[in-house]
Coordinates of C-alpha atoms and ligand atoms in Angstrom, one line a residue:
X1 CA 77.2 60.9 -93.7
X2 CA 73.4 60.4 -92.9
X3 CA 72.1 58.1 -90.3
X4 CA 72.2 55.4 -92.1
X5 CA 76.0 55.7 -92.2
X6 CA 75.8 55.8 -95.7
X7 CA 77.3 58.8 -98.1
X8 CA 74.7 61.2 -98.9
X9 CA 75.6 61.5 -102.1
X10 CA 73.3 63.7 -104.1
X11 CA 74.9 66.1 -106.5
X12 CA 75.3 64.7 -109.8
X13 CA 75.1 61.4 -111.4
X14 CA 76.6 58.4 -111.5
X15 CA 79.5 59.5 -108.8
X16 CA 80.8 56.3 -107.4
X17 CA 79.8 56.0 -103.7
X18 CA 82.7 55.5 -101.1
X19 CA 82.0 52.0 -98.9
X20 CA 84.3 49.8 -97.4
X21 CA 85.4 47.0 -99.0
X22 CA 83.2 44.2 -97.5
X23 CA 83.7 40.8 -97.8
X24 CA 80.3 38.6 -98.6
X25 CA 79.4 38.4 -94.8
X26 CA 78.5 34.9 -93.1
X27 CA 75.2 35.4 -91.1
X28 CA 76.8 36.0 -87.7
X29 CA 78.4 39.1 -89.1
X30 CA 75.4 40.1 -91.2
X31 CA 73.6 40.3 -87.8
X32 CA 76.5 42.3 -85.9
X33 CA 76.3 44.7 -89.0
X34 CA 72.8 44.7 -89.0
X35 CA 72.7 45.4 -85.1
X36 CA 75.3 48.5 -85.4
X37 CA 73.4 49.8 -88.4
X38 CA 69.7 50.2 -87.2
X39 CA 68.0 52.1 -89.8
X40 CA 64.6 50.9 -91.0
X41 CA 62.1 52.1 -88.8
X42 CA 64.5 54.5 -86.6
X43 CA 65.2 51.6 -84.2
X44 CA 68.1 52.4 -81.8
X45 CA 68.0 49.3 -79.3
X46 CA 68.4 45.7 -79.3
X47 CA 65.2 43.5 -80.4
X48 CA 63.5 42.5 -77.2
X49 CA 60.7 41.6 -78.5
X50 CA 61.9 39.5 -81.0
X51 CA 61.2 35.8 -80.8
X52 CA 63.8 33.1 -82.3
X53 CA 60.6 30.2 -82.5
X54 CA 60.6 31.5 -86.6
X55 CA 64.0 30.3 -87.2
X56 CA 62.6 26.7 -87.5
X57 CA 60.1 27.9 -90.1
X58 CA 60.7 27.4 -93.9
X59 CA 62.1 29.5 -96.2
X60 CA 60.4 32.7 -96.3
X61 CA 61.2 34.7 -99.3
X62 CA 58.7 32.7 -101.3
X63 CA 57.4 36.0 -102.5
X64 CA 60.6 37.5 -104.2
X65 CA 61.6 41.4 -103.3
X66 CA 60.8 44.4 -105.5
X67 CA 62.1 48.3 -104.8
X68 CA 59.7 50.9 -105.5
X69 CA 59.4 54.8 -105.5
X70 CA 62.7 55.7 -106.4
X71 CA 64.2 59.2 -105.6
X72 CA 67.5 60.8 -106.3
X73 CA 69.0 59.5 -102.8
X74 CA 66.9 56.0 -102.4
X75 CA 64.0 53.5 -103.3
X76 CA 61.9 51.4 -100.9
X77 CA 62.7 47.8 -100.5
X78 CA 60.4 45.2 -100.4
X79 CA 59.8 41.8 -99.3
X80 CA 56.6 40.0 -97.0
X81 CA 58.1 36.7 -95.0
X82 CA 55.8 34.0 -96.3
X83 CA 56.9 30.4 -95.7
X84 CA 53.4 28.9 -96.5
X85 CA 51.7 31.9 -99.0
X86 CA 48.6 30.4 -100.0
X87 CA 47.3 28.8 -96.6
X88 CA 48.3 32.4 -94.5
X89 CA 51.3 33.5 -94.9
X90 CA 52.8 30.9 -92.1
X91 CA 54.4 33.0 -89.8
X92 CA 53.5 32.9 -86.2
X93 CA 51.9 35.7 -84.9
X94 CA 55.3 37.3 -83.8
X95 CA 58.1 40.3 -84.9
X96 CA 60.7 38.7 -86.8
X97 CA 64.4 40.4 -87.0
X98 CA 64.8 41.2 -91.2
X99 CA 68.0 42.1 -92.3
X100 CA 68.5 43.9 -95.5
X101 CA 71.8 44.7 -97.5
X102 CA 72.2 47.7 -100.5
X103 CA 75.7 46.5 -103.0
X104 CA 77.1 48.1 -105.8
X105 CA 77.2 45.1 -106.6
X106 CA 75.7 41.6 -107.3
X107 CA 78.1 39.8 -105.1
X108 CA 77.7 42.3 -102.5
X109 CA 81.2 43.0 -102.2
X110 CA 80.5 46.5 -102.0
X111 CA 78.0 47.2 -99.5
X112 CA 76.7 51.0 -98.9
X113 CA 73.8 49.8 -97.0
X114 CA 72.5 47.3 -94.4
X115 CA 70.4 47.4 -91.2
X116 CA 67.5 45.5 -89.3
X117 CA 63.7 45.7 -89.6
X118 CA 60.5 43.8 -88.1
X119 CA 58.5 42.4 -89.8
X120 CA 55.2 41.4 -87.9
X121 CA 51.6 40.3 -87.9
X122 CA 49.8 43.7 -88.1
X123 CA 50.9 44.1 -91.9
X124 CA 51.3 40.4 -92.7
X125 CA 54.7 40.2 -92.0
X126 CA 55.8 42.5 -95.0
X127 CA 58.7 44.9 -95.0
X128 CA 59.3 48.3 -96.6
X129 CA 62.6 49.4 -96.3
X130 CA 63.2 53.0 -97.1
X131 CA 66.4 52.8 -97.8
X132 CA 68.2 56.7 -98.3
X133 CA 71.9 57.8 -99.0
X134 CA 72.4 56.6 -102.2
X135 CA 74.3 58.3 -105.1
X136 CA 71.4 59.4 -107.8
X137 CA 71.0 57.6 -111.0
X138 CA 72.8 54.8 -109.7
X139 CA 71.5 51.2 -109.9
X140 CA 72.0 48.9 -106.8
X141 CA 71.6 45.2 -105.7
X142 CA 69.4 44.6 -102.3
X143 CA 68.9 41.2 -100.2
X144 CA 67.1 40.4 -96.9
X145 CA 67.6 37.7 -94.3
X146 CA 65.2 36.6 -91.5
X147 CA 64.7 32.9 -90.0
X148 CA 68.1 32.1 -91.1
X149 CA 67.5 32.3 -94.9
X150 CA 68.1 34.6 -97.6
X151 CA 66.2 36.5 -99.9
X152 CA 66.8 36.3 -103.9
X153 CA 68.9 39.2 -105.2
X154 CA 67.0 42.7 -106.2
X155 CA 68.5 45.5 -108.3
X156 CA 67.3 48.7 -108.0
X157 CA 67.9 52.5 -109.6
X158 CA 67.3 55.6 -107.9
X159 CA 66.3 58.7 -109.8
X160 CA 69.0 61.0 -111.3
X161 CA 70.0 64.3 -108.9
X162 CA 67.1 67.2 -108.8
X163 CA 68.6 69.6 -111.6
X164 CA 70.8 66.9 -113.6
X165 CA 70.1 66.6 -117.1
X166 CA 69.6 63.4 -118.2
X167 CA 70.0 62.3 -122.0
X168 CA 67.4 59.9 -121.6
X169 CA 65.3 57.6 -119.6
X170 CA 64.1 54.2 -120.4
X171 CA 60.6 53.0 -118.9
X172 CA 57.6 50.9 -119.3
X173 CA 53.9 51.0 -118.4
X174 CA 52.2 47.8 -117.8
X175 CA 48.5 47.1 -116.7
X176 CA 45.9 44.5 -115.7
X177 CA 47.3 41.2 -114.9
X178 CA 44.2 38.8 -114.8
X179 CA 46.3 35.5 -113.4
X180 CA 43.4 33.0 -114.2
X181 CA 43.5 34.3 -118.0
X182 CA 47.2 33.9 -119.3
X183 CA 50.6 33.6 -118.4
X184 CA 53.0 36.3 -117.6
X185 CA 54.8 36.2 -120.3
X186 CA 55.3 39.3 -120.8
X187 CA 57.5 40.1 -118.0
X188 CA 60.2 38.1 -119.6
X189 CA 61.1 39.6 -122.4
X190 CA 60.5 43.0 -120.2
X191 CA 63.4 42.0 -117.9
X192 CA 65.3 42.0 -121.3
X193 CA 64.9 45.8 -121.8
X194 CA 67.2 47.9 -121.0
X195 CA 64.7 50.0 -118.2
X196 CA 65.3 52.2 -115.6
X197 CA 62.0 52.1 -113.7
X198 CA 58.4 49.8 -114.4
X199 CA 55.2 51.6 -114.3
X200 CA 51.8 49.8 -112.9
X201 CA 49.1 51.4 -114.0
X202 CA 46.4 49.1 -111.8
X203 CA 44.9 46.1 -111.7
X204 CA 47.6 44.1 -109.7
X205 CA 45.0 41.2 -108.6
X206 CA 41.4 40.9 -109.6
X207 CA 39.1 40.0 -106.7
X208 CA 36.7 37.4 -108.3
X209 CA 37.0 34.0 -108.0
X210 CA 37.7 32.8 -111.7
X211 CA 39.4 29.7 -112.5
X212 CA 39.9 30.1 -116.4
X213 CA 41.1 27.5 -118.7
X214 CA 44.5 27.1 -118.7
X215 CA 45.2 25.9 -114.8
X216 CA 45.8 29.0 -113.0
X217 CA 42.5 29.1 -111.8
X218 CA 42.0 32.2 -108.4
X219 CA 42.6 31.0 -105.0
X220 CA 40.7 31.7 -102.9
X221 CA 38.4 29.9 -105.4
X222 CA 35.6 32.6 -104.2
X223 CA 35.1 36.1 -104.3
X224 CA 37.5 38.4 -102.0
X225 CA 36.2 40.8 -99.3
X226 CA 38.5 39.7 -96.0
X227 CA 42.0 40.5 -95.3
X228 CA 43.0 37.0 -95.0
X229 CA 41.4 36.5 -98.6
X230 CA 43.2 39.4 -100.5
X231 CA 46.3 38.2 -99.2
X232 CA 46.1 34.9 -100.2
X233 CA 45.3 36.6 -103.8
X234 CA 48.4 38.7 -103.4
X235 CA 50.4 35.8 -102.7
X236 CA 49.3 33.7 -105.7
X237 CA 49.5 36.3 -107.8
X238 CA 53.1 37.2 -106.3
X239 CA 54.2 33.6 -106.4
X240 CA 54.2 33.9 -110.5
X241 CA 58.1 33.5 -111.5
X242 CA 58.2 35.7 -114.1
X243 CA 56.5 38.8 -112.3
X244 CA 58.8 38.3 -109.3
X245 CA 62.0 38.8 -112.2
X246 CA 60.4 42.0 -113.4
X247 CA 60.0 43.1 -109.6
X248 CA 63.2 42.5 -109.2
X249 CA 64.8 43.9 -112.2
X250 CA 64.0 47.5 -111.9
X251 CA 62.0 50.0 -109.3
X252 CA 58.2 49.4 -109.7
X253 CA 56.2 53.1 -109.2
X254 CA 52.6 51.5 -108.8
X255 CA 49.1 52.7 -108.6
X256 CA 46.0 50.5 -108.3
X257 CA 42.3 50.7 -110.4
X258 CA 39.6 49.3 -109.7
X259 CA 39.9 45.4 -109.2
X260 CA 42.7 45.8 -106.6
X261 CA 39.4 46.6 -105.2
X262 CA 35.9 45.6 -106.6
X263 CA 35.1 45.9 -110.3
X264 CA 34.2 49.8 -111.0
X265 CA 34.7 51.4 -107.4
X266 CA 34.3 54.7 -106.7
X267 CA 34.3 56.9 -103.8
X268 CA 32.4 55.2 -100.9
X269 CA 29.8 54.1 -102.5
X270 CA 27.0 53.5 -103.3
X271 CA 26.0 51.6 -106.3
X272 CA 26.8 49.1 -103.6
X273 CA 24.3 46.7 -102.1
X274 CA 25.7 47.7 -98.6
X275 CA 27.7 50.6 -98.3
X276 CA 29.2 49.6 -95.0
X277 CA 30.4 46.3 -96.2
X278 CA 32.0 47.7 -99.1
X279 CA 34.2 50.2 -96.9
X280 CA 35.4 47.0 -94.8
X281 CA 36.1 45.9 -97.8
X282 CA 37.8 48.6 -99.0
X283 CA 39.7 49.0 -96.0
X284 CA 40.9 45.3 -96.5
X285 CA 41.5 46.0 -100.4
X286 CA 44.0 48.9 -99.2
X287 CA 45.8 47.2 -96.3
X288 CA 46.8 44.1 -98.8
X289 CA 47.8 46.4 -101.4
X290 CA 50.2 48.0 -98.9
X291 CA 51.7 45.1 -97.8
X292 CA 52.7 43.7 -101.2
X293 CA 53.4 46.8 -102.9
X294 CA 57.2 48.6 -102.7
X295 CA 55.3 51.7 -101.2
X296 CA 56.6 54.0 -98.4
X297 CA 55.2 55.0 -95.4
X298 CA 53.6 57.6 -96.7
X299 CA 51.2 55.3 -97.8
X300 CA 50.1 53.2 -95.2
X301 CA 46.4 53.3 -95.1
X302 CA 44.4 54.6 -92.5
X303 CA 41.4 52.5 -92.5
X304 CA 39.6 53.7 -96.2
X305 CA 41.9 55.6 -96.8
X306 CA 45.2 55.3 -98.6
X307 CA 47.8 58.0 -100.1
X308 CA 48.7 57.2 -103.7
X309 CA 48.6 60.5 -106.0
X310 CA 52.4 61.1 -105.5
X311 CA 55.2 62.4 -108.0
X312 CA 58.6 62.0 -109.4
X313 CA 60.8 63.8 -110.8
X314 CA 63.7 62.3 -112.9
X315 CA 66.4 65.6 -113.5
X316 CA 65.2 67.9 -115.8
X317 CA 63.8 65.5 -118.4
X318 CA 60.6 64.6 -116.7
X319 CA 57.9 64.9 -113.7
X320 CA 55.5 61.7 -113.2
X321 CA 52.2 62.7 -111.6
X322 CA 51.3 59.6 -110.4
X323 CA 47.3 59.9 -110.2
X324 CA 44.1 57.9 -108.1
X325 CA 40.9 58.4 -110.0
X326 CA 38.9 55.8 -107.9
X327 CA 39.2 57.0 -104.1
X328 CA 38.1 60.4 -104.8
X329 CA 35.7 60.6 -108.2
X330 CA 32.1 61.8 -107.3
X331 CA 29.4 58.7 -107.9
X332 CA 28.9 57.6 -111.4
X333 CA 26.9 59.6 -113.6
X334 CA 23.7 57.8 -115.4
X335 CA 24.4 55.0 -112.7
X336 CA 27.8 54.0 -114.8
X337 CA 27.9 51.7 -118.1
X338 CA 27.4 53.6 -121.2
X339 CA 24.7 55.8 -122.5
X340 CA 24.2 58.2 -124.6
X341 CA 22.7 61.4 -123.4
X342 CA 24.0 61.3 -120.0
X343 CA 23.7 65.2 -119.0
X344 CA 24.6 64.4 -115.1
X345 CA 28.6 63.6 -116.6
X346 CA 28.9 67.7 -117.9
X347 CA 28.0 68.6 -114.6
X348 CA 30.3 71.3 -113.2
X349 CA 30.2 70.0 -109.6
X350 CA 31.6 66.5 -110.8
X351 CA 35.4 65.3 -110.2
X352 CA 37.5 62.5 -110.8
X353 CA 40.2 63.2 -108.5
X354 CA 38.8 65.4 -105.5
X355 CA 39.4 68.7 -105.2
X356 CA 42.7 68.0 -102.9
X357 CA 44.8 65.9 -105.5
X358 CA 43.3 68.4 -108.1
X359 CA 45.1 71.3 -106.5
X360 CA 48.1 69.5 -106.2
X361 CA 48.1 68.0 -109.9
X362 CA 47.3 71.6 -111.0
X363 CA 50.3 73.3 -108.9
X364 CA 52.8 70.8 -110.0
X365 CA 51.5 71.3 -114.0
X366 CA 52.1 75.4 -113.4
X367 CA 54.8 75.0 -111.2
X368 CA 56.3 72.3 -113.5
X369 CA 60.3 73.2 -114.5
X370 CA 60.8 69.3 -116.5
X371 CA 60.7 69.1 -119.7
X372 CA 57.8 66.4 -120.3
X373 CA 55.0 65.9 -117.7
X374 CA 53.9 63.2 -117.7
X375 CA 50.6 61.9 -115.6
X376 CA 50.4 57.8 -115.3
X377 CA 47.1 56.9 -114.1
X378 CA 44.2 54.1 -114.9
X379 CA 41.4 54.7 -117.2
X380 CA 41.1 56.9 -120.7
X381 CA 41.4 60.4 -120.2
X382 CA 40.4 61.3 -124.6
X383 CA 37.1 61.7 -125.4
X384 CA 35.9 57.8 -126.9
X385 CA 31.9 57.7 -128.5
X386 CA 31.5 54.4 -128.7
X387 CA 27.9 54.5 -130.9
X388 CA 28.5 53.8 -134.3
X389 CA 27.2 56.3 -137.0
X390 CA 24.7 59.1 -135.7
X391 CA 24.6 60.3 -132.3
X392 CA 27.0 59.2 -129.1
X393 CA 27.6 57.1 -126.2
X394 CA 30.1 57.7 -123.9
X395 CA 31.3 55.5 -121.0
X396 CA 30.5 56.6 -117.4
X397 CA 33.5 55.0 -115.7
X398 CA 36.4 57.2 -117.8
X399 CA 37.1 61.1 -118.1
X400 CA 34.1 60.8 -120.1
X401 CA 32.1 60.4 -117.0
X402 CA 33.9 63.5 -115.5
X403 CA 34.1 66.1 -117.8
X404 CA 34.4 68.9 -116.3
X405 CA 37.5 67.2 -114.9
X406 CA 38.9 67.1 -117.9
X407 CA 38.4 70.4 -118.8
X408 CA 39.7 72.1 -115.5
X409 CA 42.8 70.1 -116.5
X410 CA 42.9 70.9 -120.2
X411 CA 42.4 74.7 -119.0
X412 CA 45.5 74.3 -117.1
X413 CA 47.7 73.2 -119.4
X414 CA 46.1 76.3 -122.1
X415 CA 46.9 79.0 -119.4
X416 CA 50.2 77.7 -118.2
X417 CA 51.2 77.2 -122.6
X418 CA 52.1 73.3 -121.1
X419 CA 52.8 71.5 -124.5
X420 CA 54.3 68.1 -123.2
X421 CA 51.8 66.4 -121.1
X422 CA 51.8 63.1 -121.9
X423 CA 48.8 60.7 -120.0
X424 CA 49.9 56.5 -119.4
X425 CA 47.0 54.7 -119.1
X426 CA 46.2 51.4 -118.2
X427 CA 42.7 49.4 -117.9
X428 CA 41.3 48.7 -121.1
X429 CA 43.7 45.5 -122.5
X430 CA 44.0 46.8 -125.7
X431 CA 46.8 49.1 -127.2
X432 CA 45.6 53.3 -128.0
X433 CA 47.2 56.4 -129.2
X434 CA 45.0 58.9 -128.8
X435 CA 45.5 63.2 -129.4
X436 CA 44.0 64.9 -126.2
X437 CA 42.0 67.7 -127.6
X438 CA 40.5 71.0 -126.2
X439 CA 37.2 69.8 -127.8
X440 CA 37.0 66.7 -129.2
X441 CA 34.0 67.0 -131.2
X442 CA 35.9 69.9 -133.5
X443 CA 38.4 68.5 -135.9
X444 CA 40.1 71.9 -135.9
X445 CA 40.3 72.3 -132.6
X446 CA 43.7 72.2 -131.0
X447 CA 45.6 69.4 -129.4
X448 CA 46.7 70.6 -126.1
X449 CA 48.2 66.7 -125.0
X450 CA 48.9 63.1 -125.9
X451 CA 47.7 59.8 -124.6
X452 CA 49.1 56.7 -124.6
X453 CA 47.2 53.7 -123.2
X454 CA 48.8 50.3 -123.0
X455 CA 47.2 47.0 -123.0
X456 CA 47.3 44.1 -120.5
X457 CA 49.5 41.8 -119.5
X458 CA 47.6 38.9 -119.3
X459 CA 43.6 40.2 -119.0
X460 CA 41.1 39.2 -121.4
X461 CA 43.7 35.9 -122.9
X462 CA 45.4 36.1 -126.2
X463 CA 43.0 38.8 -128.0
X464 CA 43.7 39.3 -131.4
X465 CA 45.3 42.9 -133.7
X466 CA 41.8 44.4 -134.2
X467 CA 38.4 43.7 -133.2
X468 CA 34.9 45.3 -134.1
X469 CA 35.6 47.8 -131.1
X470 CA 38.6 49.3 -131.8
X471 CA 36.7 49.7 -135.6
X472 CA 34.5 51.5 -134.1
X473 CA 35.9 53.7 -132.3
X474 CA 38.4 54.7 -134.8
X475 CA 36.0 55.3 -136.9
X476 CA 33.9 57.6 -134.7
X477 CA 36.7 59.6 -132.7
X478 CA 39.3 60.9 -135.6
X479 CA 41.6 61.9 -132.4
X480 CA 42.3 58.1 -132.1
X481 CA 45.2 57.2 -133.8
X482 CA 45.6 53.6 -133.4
X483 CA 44.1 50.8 -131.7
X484 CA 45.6 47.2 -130.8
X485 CA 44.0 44.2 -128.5
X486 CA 46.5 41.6 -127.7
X487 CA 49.0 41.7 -125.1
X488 CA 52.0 42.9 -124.1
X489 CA 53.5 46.0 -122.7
X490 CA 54.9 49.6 -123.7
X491 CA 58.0 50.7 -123.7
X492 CA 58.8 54.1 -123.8
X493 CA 61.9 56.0 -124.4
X494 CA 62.2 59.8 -122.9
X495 CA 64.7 62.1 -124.4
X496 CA 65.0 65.9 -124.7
X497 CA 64.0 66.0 -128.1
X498 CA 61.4 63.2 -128.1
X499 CA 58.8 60.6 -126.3
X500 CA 59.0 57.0 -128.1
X501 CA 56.2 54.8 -127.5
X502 CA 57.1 51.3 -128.5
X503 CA 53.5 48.8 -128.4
X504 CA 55.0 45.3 -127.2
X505 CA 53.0 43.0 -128.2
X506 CA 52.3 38.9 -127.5
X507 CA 51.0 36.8 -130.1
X508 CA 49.1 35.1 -127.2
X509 CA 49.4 34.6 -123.1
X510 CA 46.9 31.5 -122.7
X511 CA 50.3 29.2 -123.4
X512 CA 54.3 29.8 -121.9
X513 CA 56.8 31.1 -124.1
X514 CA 55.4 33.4 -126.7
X515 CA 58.1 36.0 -128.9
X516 CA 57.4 39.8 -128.6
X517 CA 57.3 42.0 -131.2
X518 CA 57.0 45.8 -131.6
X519 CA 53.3 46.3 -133.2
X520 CA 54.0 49.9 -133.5
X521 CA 56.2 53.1 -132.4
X522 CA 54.8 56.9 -132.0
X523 CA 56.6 59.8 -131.4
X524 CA 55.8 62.8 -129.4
X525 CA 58.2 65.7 -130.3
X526 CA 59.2 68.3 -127.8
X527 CA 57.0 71.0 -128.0
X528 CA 54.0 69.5 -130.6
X529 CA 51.2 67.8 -128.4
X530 CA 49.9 64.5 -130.2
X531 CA 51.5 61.8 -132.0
X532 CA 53.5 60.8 -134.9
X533 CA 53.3 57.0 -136.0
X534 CA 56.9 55.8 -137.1
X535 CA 56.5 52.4 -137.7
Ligands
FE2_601 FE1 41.8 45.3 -116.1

C-alpha cells in the first residue's frame, strides 16, 4: 500500500484493484473519508485555515473536471472552483476544503481513491490532484466536492505498466480552438471514439478580443495581458459544453503555442514594443494556463517560466516527447513572416528548443527502447516553400526558421538508425501529411520520419477541402502528401505493426450539429518512415 492507502498496483495490465466495497457516501462521510485519507498536497492535519463562509456560495464546478498526464500508476485531476466564471471566478479570497474521489466505477461503488485538497486564491482556486496507486492501463471515474456541491463525473486512463506490451493504443491530436469563430463541434463526435488519451497540440484560448459572427464573441471584449483577464478567457472558453465532455472523457496531455500567449512569441522577446511588459505578460499567460490545464506540479510556473517538454511512455508500443518550441527558440530570423532568402534561419547558432530540452529530446530518441517515437508539438517541422514556380520562401515562425534545429534532430535519428518518429502537429487549421526528409530539396534523398499535422477545431470557421494554399504548396514541396482546410480532428490508431492517421473532418463549425466524416487515412508501417494513403 502507498500513502494514499491505495494498492500500488503496477505490474501488468488491467489487474483488478482490491478496494472496499463502498457504498455511494453521503457528504458527512465523504468528509470523514476525506479527513483520514489526506493525500493531495502531503497534508497530515486538520484544515485550520479553512473557512466555512464558501459554503453559501453557488455551485462551483461550473468549469467541469479534466485528468491529464497519465502514467502507469496515476493521472492528475482537475477542477478550478468557479461559482461566477466570467466576472472572477467568485470565490472569496479564502482556502476552500476540495474533496476528490477515484471509482472503478461510475457509481462510485468502488472507490480506490479519495482525499482532501485546497483550493485557494494564489492559483485562482484551481486544483491538481495527483492522484497515484492506480492499476496501469486501467480507466477510472473521479469527482470533487467543495461548498457542499458536487463535481460532474470524470473518467480517466492511466498508461499501461513500463515493459507491458500493448496491442494497441487509440488517440487523438486536436489544435487551435478560436471560440469566437465556430462551435466545438467537434468534441462531440470525439467523445464517441473509442480513445485512450487526447492530445493538445496548443492554442487553448486566443488572447485577442474578437467577437466573430456567430454570437460567441471574446470576453473580455479586449485584448488580454492581466491575470484577471486570461482567466476570465479560460473560463469562457472552459464553460463550452462540449469541450468540458471531451475533458472529461479521456486524459488530456496538453502543450500550449503561441496564442495561449501573444500571436507568434518567442523567447523573451523582442519584436515586442516593450520587452518588460511582454514578460508580465507572459508570466500571466503561464500562471492561467496552469490553473486550467490538468498539469502536475512539475509545472507550476516560476514567474516566465514554465516546464512543459515532458514524456510518456505507453508499454513498449510508444514514447510521446511532448515538445515547447516557443519558450526557448532564438529570435526570429528575417524579423519573422516569410521571405525568401533569409540566410540568418541556416544559421548554426539558431535553436528552436534550447539547448536543455534539445539534450533531453536527443537522449530519450538514442535511449529510446518503444517501438514508435513519437514527438507531439505545435508548428511544421517539414520543409514548406510557399513561392510558387521559381525560387522559395520559407516561413520564419516553423522549423523552417530553425534549421539547423532540424537537422541536429534529423542527424539523430540517422546515427541512432531511428525509423519510427512520427511528429503531431498542430497550428496551421488545415489537415497535412508530410515525409520528413534528410534534404528536402533532393527527391532522392531519404526519408528519415513522418509528419502528421492536424487542423483546428474551430479556428479560421468552416474553411473548405482545398484552397489556393494548400495548391501551392503541394505543388512546390513533392514531400507533401496531402493537404485539407476544414475542421475537425485526427484520430490515430498505434499498433506494433502500424500508425493509422484518420483526418476527421466537419463540413462546417460556424453552426451546431455538423456530421463527421473521415477525409482521409495514412499509414505509417513499422520500420518505413513516411506515409501511405489508404483511403
Ligand atoms: Fe491557431
Amino acid at each position: 500500500m502507498n500513502k494514499t492507502g491505495m494498492k500500488d498496483n503496477t505490474e501488468g495490465e488491467e489487474q483488478q484493484v482490491e478496494q472496499p466495497q463502498t457504498n455511494r457516501l453521503d457528504r458527512r462521510s465523504f468528509l470523514r473519508k476525506s479527513a483520514i485519507t489526506l493525500t493531495g498536497l502531503g497534508l497530515t492535519s486538520a484544515f485550520p485555515f479553512l473557512h466555512t463562509s464558501a459554503k453559501s456560495l453557488n455551485y462551483p464546478f461550473t468549469l467541469g473536471v479534466a485528468s491529464g498526464d497519465p502514467l502507469p500508476g496515476g493521472v492528475v485531476l482537475w477542477t478550478r472552483l468557479a461559482p461566477n466564471p466570467l466576472i472572477g471566478g467568485g470565490m472569496p479570497p479564502e482556502q476552500v476544503e476540495v474533496g476528490w474521489e477515484v471509482s472503478r466505477n461510475r457509481s462510485f461503488s468502488q472507490l480506490v481513491g479519495s482525499g482532501s485538497t485546497v483550493a485557494g486564491p494564489k492559483y485562482g482556486h484551481s486544483v491538481h490532484v495527483e492522484v497515484d496507486g492506480l492499476a496501469p492501463g486501467s480507466w477510472y471515474y473521479y469527482r470533487f466536492r467543495a461548498n457542499g456541491e458536487t463535481s460532474p463525473i470524470g473518467r480517466t486512463k492511466t498508461a499501461p505498466a513500463y515493459g507491458a506490451k500493448p496491442d494497441e493504443l487509440n488517440f487523438a491530436f486536436a489544435s487551435c480552438q478560436h471560440y469566437a469563430s465556430g462551435y466545438y463541434t467537434a468534441y462531440d463526435h470525439l467523445v464517441e471514439e473509442g480513445l485512450d488519451v487526447v492530445f493538445f497540440l496548443g492554442d487553448y484560448i486566443y488572447e485577442k478580443g474578437g467577437q466573430g459572427e456567430i454570437g460567441r464573441g471574446h470576453l473580455p471584449i479586449h485584448e488580454i495581458y492581466s491575470l484577471e483577464d486570461y482567466r476570465i478567457r479560460y473560463a469562457q472558453y472552459r464553460s463550452d459544453p462540449s469541450l468540458q465532455a471531451a475533458h472529461a472523457a479521456f486524459p488530456w496531455i496538453v502543450t500550449p503555442d503561441d496564442h495561449e500567449v501573444k500571436n507568434n512569441w518567442g523567447g523573451e522577446g523582442p519584436p515586442y514594443d516593450n520587452n518588460e511588459d511582454f514578460l508580465a505578460r507572459r508570466a500571466n499567460a503561464f500562471q492561467a494556463y496552469y490553473e486550467h490545464m490538468p498539469l502536475r506540479k512539475a509545472s507550476i510556473p516560476e514567474n516566465i517560466d514554465m516546464q512543459l517538454y515532458r514524456d510518456f511512455t505507453f508499454g513498449d508500443l510508444a514514447t510521446f516527447n511532448v515538445l515547447d518550441t516557443r519558450q526557448f527558440r532564438t529570435d526570429f530570423a528575417c524579423d519573422d513572416g516569410v521571405h525568401s532568402g533569409c540566410s540568418e534561419r541556416l544559421d548554426p547558432s539558431r535553436t528552436i528548443l534550447g539547448d536543455e530540452q534539445e539534450t533531453w529530446l536527443f537522449n530519450n530518441l538514442a535511449n529510446s527502447d518503444t517501438r514508435w517515437n513519437i514527438l507531439p508539438q505545435q508548428i511544421m517541422m517539414a520543409q514548406g516553400d510557399r513561392k510558387a514556380g521559381e525560387g522559395t520562401a520559407y516561413s520564419m515562425d516553423k522549423w523552417d526558421g530553425y534549421v539547423a534545429s532540424r537537422n541536429r534532430l534529423f542527424e539523430v535519428l540517422k546515427t541512432n538508425d531511428i525509423k519510427n518518429m512520427v511528429v503531431l502537429t498542430g497550428d496551421s487549421h488545415k489537415n497535412w501529411v508530410n515525409n520528413l526528409k534528410e534534404d528536402f530539396s533532393n527527391p532522392d534523398s531519404p526519408v528519415l520520419g513522418t509528419e502528421f499535422m492536424g487542423t483546428s477545431i474551430s479556428s479560421s470557421g468552416d474553411g473548405q477541402d482545398t484552397n489556393s494554399l494548400g495548391k501551392r504548396l503541394l505543388r512546390e514541396n513533392p514531400h507533401i502528401k496531402f493537404f485539407n482546410a476544414q475542421r475537425g480532428y485526427v484520430r490515430c490508431r498505434l499498433t506494433p505493426e502500424e500508425f493509422r492517421a484518420d483526418f476527421r473532418i466537419l463540413p462546417y463549425v460556424t453552426s451546431s450539429g455538423a456530421p463527421v466524416k473521415t477525409r482521409a487515412s495514412f499509414i505509417v508501417k513499422n520500420g518505413t518512415p513516411g506515409a501511405l494513403q489508404v483511403s
